[in-house]
mmCIF file of C-alpha atoms in Angstrom:
data_model
loop_
_atom_site.group_PDB
_atom_site.id
_atom_site.type_symbol
_atom_site.label_atom_id
_atom_site.label_comp_id
_atom_site.label_asym_id
_atom_site.label_seq_id
_atom_site.Cartn_x
_atom_site.Cartn_y
_atom_site.Cartn_z
ATOM 1 C CA MET A 1 -7.091 -10.674 -2.289
ATOM 2 C CA HIS A 2 -6.108 -9.715 1.235
ATOM 3 C CA PHE A 3 -3.840 -6.951 2.552
ATOM 4 C CA SER A 4 -2.345 -7.048 6.040
ATOM 5 C CA VAL A 5 0.058 -4.722 7.839
ATOM 6 C CA HIS A 6 2.829 -6.007 10.098
ATOM 7 C CA GLU A 7 5.106 -4.072 12.467
ATOM 8 C CA ALA A 8 7.792 -5.047 14.945
ATOM 9 C CA ASP A 9 6.535 -6.271 18.319
ATOM 10 C CA GLU A 10 8.982 -3.992 20.110
ATOM 11 C CA PRO A 11 9.156 -0.220 19.505
ATOM 12 C CA HIS A 12 11.421 0.554 16.579
ATOM 13 C CA GLU A 13 14.881 1.706 17.659
ATOM 14 C CA ARG A 14 15.078 4.449 15.056
ATOM 15 C CA PRO A 15 13.623 7.850 15.987
ATOM 16 C CA ASP A 16 11.464 8.033 12.872
ATOM 17 C CA ASP A 17 8.657 5.694 11.884
ATOM 18 C CA PRO A 18 9.809 2.654 9.900
ATOM 19 C CA GLU A 19 9.638 2.847 6.132
ATOM 20 C CA ASP A 20 6.804 1.096 4.325
ATOM 21 C CA LEU A 21 7.440 -2.078 2.336
ATOM 22 C CA LEU A 22 4.979 -3.682 -0.072
ATOM 23 C CA PHE A 23 5.446 -7.478 -0.028
ATOM 24 C CA VAL A 24 3.463 -9.321 -2.711
ATOM 25 C CA LEU A 25 3.310 -12.966 -1.645
ATOM 26 C CA GLY A 26 3.417 -16.024 -3.867
ATOM 27 C CA TRP A 27 0.695 -18.462 -4.878
ATOM 28 C CA GLY A 28 -0.760 -20.156 -1.801
ATOM 29 C CA ASN A 29 1.382 -18.168 0.653
ATOM 30 C CA GLU A 30 -0.264 -16.794 3.796
ATOM 31 C CA PRO A 31 1.347 -14.404 6.306
ATOM 32 C CA GLU A 32 0.688 -16.877 9.105
ATOM 33 C CA HIS A 33 2.593 -19.714 7.412
ATOM 34 C CA ASP A 34 5.709 -20.479 9.438
ATOM 35 C CA PRO A 35 8.332 -19.645 6.765
ATOM 36 C CA VAL A 36 6.445 -16.546 5.573
ATOM 37 C CA SER A 37 5.948 -15.377 9.156
ATOM 38 C CA TRP A 38 9.677 -15.860 9.771
ATOM 39 C CA LEU A 39 10.503 -13.636 6.795
ATOM 40 C CA ILE A 40 7.961 -10.972 7.719
ATOM 41 C CA ASP A 41 9.367 -10.874 11.249
ATOM 42 C CA ARG A 42 12.832 -10.228 9.824
ATOM 43 C CA LEU A 43 11.508 -7.565 7.484
ATOM 44 C CA THR A 44 9.766 -5.742 10.336
ATOM 45 C CA ASP A 45 13.198 -5.121 11.880
ATOM 46 C CA GLU A 46 13.522 -2.469 9.185
ATOM 47 C CA TYR A 47 10.069 -1.852 7.698
ATOM 48 C CA ARG A 48 6.355 -1.625 8.224
ATOM 49 C CA VAL A 49 5.338 -4.552 6.020
ATOM 50 C CA HIS A 50 2.188 -4.531 3.886
ATOM 51 C CA ALA A 51 1.691 -8.180 2.881
ATOM 52 C CA VAL A 52 -0.485 -8.974 -0.127
ATOM 53 C CA THR A 53 -2.135 -12.405 -0.282
ATOM 54 C CA LEU A 54 -3.069 -13.289 -3.863
ATOM 55 C CA PRO A 55 -6.018 -15.349 -5.152
ATOM 56 C CA THR A 56 -5.033 -18.899 -6.085
ATOM 57 C CA ASN A 57 -7.555 -19.430 -8.871
ATOM 58 C CA GLY A 58 -8.120 -16.145 -10.659
ATOM 59 C CA TRP A 59 -8.843 -15.956 -14.372
ATOM 60 C CA ASP A 60 -8.248 -12.268 -15.151
ATOM 61 C CA PHE A 61 -4.729 -11.057 -14.384
ATOM 62 C CA GLU A 62 -5.438 -7.385 -14.941
ATOM 63 C CA ASP A 63 -8.648 -7.163 -12.882
ATOM 64 C CA GLN A 64 -8.077 -9.763 -10.163
ATOM 65 C CA TYR A 65 -4.349 -9.469 -9.552
ATOM 66 C CA LEU A 66 -2.823 -6.261 -10.887
ATOM 67 C CA ALA A 67 -5.651 -3.747 -10.362
ATOM 68 C CA PRO A 68 -6.155 -4.350 -6.596
ATOM 69 C CA VAL A 69 -2.403 -4.198 -5.912
ATOM 70 C CA ARG A 70 -2.078 -1.052 -7.998
ATOM 71 C CA ALA A 71 -4.976 0.630 -6.170
ATOM 72 C CA TYR A 72 -3.475 -0.264 -2.780
ATOM 73 C CA TYR A 73 -0.061 0.988 -3.866
ATOM 74 C CA GLU A 74 -1.370 4.284 -5.209
ATOM 75 C CA ASP A 75 -3.277 5.015 -1.992
ATOM 76 C CA ARG A 76 -0.056 4.920 0.051
ATOM 77 C CA GLU A 77 3.607 5.829 -0.100
ATOM 78 C CA PHE A 78 6.012 2.917 -0.271
ATOM 79 C CA ASP A 79 9.768 2.990 0.139
ATOM 80 C CA ALA A 80 10.488 -0.554 -1.043
ATOM 81 C CA VAL A 81 8.823 -3.391 -2.962
ATOM 82 C CA LEU A 82 9.494 -7.095 -2.416
ATOM 83 C CA SER A 83 7.745 -9.973 -4.167
ATOM 84 C CA HIS A 84 7.849 -13.742 -4.371
ATOM 85 C CA SER A 85 6.914 -16.149 -7.186
ATOM 86 C CA THR A 86 3.461 -15.218 -8.563
ATOM 87 C CA GLY A 87 3.827 -11.978 -6.649
ATOM 88 C CA GLY A 88 6.899 -11.317 -8.777
ATOM 89 C CA LEU A 89 4.794 -11.530 -11.908
ATOM 90 C CA VAL A 90 2.334 -9.022 -10.454
ATOM 91 C CA ALA A 91 5.082 -6.699 -9.210
ATOM 92 C CA ALA A 92 6.836 -6.668 -12.588
ATOM 93 C CA HIS A 93 3.630 -5.491 -14.273
ATOM 94 C CA LEU A 94 2.983 -3.008 -11.455
ATOM 95 C CA ALA A 95 6.245 -1.242 -12.287
ATOM 96 C CA ALA A 96 5.005 -0.614 -15.817
ATOM 97 C CA ARG A 97 1.897 1.180 -14.489
ATOM 98 C CA VAL A 98 3.184 3.242 -11.559
ATOM 99 C CA ASP A 99 6.436 4.738 -10.341
ATOM 100 C CA VAL A 100 7.994 2.210 -7.963
ATOM 101 C CA PRO A 101 11.363 2.149 -6.195
ATOM 102 C CA PRO A 102 13.923 -0.469 -7.277
ATOM 103 C CA GLN A 103 12.415 -3.856 -6.609
ATOM 104 C CA VAL A 104 13.656 -7.114 -5.108
ATOM 105 C CA PHE A 105 12.217 -10.295 -6.628
ATOM 106 C CA LEU A 106 12.340 -13.695 -4.943
ATOM 107 C CA SER A 107 12.033 -16.654 -7.341
ATOM 108 C CA PRO A 108 9.685 -14.745 -9.673
ATOM 109 C CA TRP A 109 7.243 -16.772 -11.791
ATOM 110 C CA TRP A 110 8.272 -15.333 -15.139
ATOM 111 C CA GLY A 111 7.992 -18.624 -17.006
ATOM 112 C CA MET A 112 6.573 -22.122 -16.686
ATOM 113 C CA ALA A 113 8.940 -24.665 -15.158
ATOM 114 C CA PRO A 114 9.738 -27.654 -17.396
ATOM 115 C CA GLY A 115 8.066 -30.677 -15.891
ATOM 116 C CA GLY A 116 7.958 -33.498 -18.376
ATOM 117 C CA GLY A 117 5.015 -34.574 -20.458
ATOM 118 C CA PHE A 118 2.272 -32.317 -19.122
ATOM 119 C CA GLU A 119 4.074 -28.995 -19.326
ATOM 120 C CA SER A 120 5.725 -29.732 -22.670
ATOM 121 C CA ALA A 121 3.047 -31.647 -24.575
ATOM 122 C CA VAL A 122 -0.331 -31.336 -22.858
ATOM 123 C CA LEU A 123 -0.232 -27.776 -21.497
ATOM 124 C CA PRO A 124 -1.175 -26.038 -24.793
ATOM 125 C CA TYR A 125 -4.335 -28.149 -25.010
ATOM 126 C CA PHE A 126 -5.077 -27.800 -21.283
ATOM 127 C CA LEU A 127 -5.011 -24.002 -21.590
ATOM 128 C CA ARG A 128 -7.804 -24.107 -24.173
ATOM 129 C CA LEU A 129 -10.313 -25.695 -21.804
ATOM 130 C CA PRO A 130 -13.018 -23.119 -20.930
ATOM 131 C CA THR A 131 -13.175 -23.776 -17.198
ATOM 132 C CA ALA A 132 -11.917 -22.436 -13.870
ATOM 133 C CA ARG A 133 -12.117 -25.873 -12.232
ATOM 134 C CA ARG A 134 -8.854 -27.091 -10.711
ATOM 135 C CA LEU A 135 -8.298 -29.974 -13.087
ATOM 136 C CA PHE A 136 -4.551 -30.440 -12.741
ATOM 137 C CA GLU A 137 -2.315 -30.960 -9.735
ATOM 138 C CA PRO A 138 1.394 -30.457 -10.494
ATOM 139 C CA ASP A 139 3.683 -33.207 -9.287
ATOM 140 C CA ARG A 140 5.583 -31.340 -6.601
ATOM 141 C CA ASP A 141 7.362 -32.439 -3.435
ATOM 142 C CA ARG A 142 7.447 -30.487 -0.186
ATOM 143 C CA THR A 143 11.218 -30.132 -0.475
ATOM 144 C CA ASP A 144 10.760 -28.371 -3.838
ATOM 145 C CA ILE A 145 9.382 -25.521 -1.734
ATOM 146 C CA GLY A 146 12.103 -25.792 0.909
ATOM 147 C CA ASN A 147 13.326 -28.339 3.416
ATOM 148 C CA LEU A 148 11.936 -26.232 6.275
ATOM 149 C CA LYS A 149 8.412 -26.104 4.849
ATOM 150 C CA PRO A 150 6.120 -27.791 7.415
ATOM 151 C CA GLU A 151 4.426 -30.892 6.057
ATOM 152 C CA ALA A 152 1.053 -29.826 7.478
ATOM 153 C CA GLU A 153 1.203 -26.469 5.672
ATOM 154 C CA PHE A 154 2.197 -28.146 2.423
ATOM 155 C CA GLU A 155 -0.660 -30.635 2.628
ATOM 156 C CA ALA A 156 -3.208 -27.957 3.584
ATOM 157 C CA GLY A 157 -2.295 -25.656 0.693
ATOM 158 C CA PRO A 158 -4.197 -25.348 -2.604
ATOM 159 C CA ARG A 159 -3.746 -28.588 -4.503
ATOM 160 C CA GLY A 160 -4.637 -27.865 -8.090
ATOM 161 C CA VAL A 161 -4.698 -25.288 -10.855
ATOM 162 C CA SER A 162 -7.308 -24.542 -13.478
ATOM 163 C CA PRO A 163 -6.956 -23.880 -17.214
ATOM 164 C CA ALA A 164 -8.328 -20.364 -16.685
ATOM 165 C CA PHE A 165 -5.734 -19.565 -14.024
ATOM 166 C CA LEU A 166 -2.790 -20.878 -16.011
ATOM 167 C CA ARG A 167 -4.067 -19.176 -19.149
ATOM 168 C CA THR A 168 -4.030 -15.726 -17.533
ATOM 169 C CA VAL A 169 -0.606 -16.402 -15.986
ATOM 170 C CA VAL A 170 0.919 -17.506 -19.292
ATOM 171 C CA ASP A 171 -0.525 -14.414 -20.972
ATOM 172 C CA ALA A 172 0.943 -12.147 -18.271
ATOM 173 C CA GLN A 173 4.320 -13.871 -18.635
ATOM 174 C CA ALA A 174 4.262 -13.227 -22.381
ATOM 175 C CA ARG A 175 3.584 -9.509 -21.776
ATOM 176 C CA LEU A 176 6.270 -8.797 -19.190
ATOM 177 C CA PRO A 177 7.659 -5.262 -19.411
ATOM 178 C CA PRO A 178 11.417 -4.698 -19.882
ATOM 179 C CA PHE A 179 13.645 -5.533 -16.930
ATOM 180 C CA ASP A 180 14.700 -2.579 -14.784
ATOM 181 C CA PRO A 181 18.507 -2.628 -14.307
ATOM 182 C CA ALA A 182 18.008 -1.219 -10.789
ATOM 183 C CA ASP A 183 16.133 -4.374 -9.666
ATOM 184 C CA ALA A 184 17.624 -7.385 -7.862
ATOM 185 C CA VAL A 185 16.541 -11.005 -8.296
ATOM 186 C CA PHE A 186 17.123 -13.912 -5.925
ATOM 187 C CA CYS A 187 16.637 -17.508 -7.074
ATOM 188 C CA THR A 188 17.902 -21.036 -6.720
ATOM 189 C CA LEU A 189 19.258 -22.684 -9.851
ATOM 190 C CA SER A 190 17.531 -25.926 -8.865
ATOM 191 C CA ASP A 191 14.031 -24.385 -8.715
ATOM 192 C CA ARG A 192 11.376 -26.887 -9.852
ATOM 193 C CA ILE A 193 8.397 -24.582 -9.342
ATOM 194 C CA VAL A 194 9.199 -21.749 -11.742
ATOM 195 C CA SER A 195 11.383 -21.516 -14.829
ATOM 196 C CA VAL A 196 14.994 -20.730 -13.956
ATOM 197 C CA ARG A 197 15.668 -20.208 -17.649
ATOM 198 C CA ALA A 198 12.984 -17.511 -17.858
ATOM 199 C CA ILE A 199 14.598 -15.747 -14.891
ATOM 200 C CA GLY A 200 18.051 -16.037 -16.447
ATOM 201 C CA ASP A 201 16.910 -14.873 -19.876
ATOM 202 C CA ARG A 202 15.358 -11.759 -18.329
ATOM 203 C CA THR A 203 17.879 -10.901 -15.602
ATOM 204 C CA PRO A 204 21.441 -9.647 -16.202
ATOM 205 C CA ALA A 205 23.990 -11.702 -14.277
ATOM 206 C CA ALA A 206 25.000 -8.653 -12.220
ATOM 207 C CA ASN A 207 21.426 -8.341 -10.932
ATOM 208 C CA LEU A 208 21.081 -12.003 -9.941
ATOM 209 C CA ARG A 209 21.829 -13.468 -6.518
ATOM 210 C CA PRO A 210 21.650 -17.295 -6.540
ATOM 211 C CA TYR A 211 21.183 -19.259 -3.343
ATOM 212 C CA ASP A 212 21.138 -22.919 -2.311
ATOM 213 C CA GLY A 213 17.704 -24.234 -1.375
ATOM 214 C CA GLY A 214 14.159 -24.575 -2.614
ATOM 215 C CA HIS A 215 11.700 -22.251 -4.307
ATOM 216 C CA GLU A 216 11.233 -20.360 -1.033
ATOM 217 C CA PHE A 217 14.592 -19.323 0.368
ATOM 218 C CA PHE A 218 12.771 -18.499 3.594
ATOM 219 C CA ALA A 219 11.713 -22.155 3.882
ATOM 220 C CA SER A 220 15.246 -23.419 3.223
ATOM 221 C CA SER A 221 18.326 -24.040 5.322
ATOM 222 C CA GLY A 222 20.736 -21.170 4.968
ATOM 223 C CA ARG A 223 17.949 -18.594 4.989
ATOM 224 C CA GLU A 224 19.711 -16.495 7.629
ATOM 225 C CA ARG A 225 22.516 -15.733 5.183
ATOM 226 C CA VAL A 226 20.150 -14.970 2.316
ATOM 227 C CA VAL A 227 17.825 -12.680 4.277
ATOM 228 C CA GLU A 228 20.727 -10.373 5.122
ATOM 229 C CA ASP A 229 21.367 -9.919 1.399
ATOM 230 C CA VAL A 230 17.655 -9.366 0.749
ATOM 231 C CA LEU A 231 17.544 -6.617 3.380
ATOM 232 C CA ALA A 232 20.697 -5.090 1.946
ATOM 233 C CA ALA A 233 19.255 -5.083 -1.569
ATOM 234 C CA LEU A 234 16.023 -3.506 -0.325
ATOM 235 C CA GLY A 235 17.909 -0.757 1.474
ATOM 236 C CA ASP A 236 20.893 -0.102 -0.782
ATOM 237 C CA GLY A 237 19.768 -1.384 -4.171
ATOM 238 C CA VAL A 238 21.262 -3.973 -6.472
ATOM 239 C CA GLU A 239 24.792 -2.746 -5.764
ATOM 240 C CA ALA A 240 24.503 -4.481 -2.391
ATOM 241 C CA ILE A 241 24.610 -7.915 -4.037
ATOM 242 C CA ARG A 242 27.151 -7.176 -6.773
#
């Protein structure tokens, strides 16, 4: 796991230092990826951004994902929390351990996306395999991420998942704490990476902001409109998107 701090290139216009934002990235995301970098640049207009890069093949959710983020959070004072995909799973559990401000979730991985034969029929048997080898590569297209996702980044990303990794994710999904009515959730209803149904079952309609695009709004056309709502939700709470 890696933590990096990002600030605006130009001096902040406000007289005080910018507020601190914890941004827990999704599986395979890196701050230097073009779409992620674009989003971080927009966030630094308002915040000092602490980006968390997660392991892509962990096997112990509590020790390898939640504990390091919790320790980093407790050593600092944060004014806002943003998360994406797998980061949304970590951030949801973080809120059950420490006192966090209202959160903003982007396409949180709160359930497995339906994907045909493997996910529906083979997955239960796959999860039983006692190995952390990346034995399965989901059938995903670059545009499932977003039409602005660079092909080179997509091809260079982690290509497979292991039974151990999916097992700890599925367990964490089954143990999600209750939803906080102060939180806001952004997602696309055509997401093929995470379960839209799991998001909908957990999130009240008034807390949900749908958008057109792929799993990463920041890698999708129309991201300029969405990012304004994300910043509003971070600053003013869920009322900003209602």
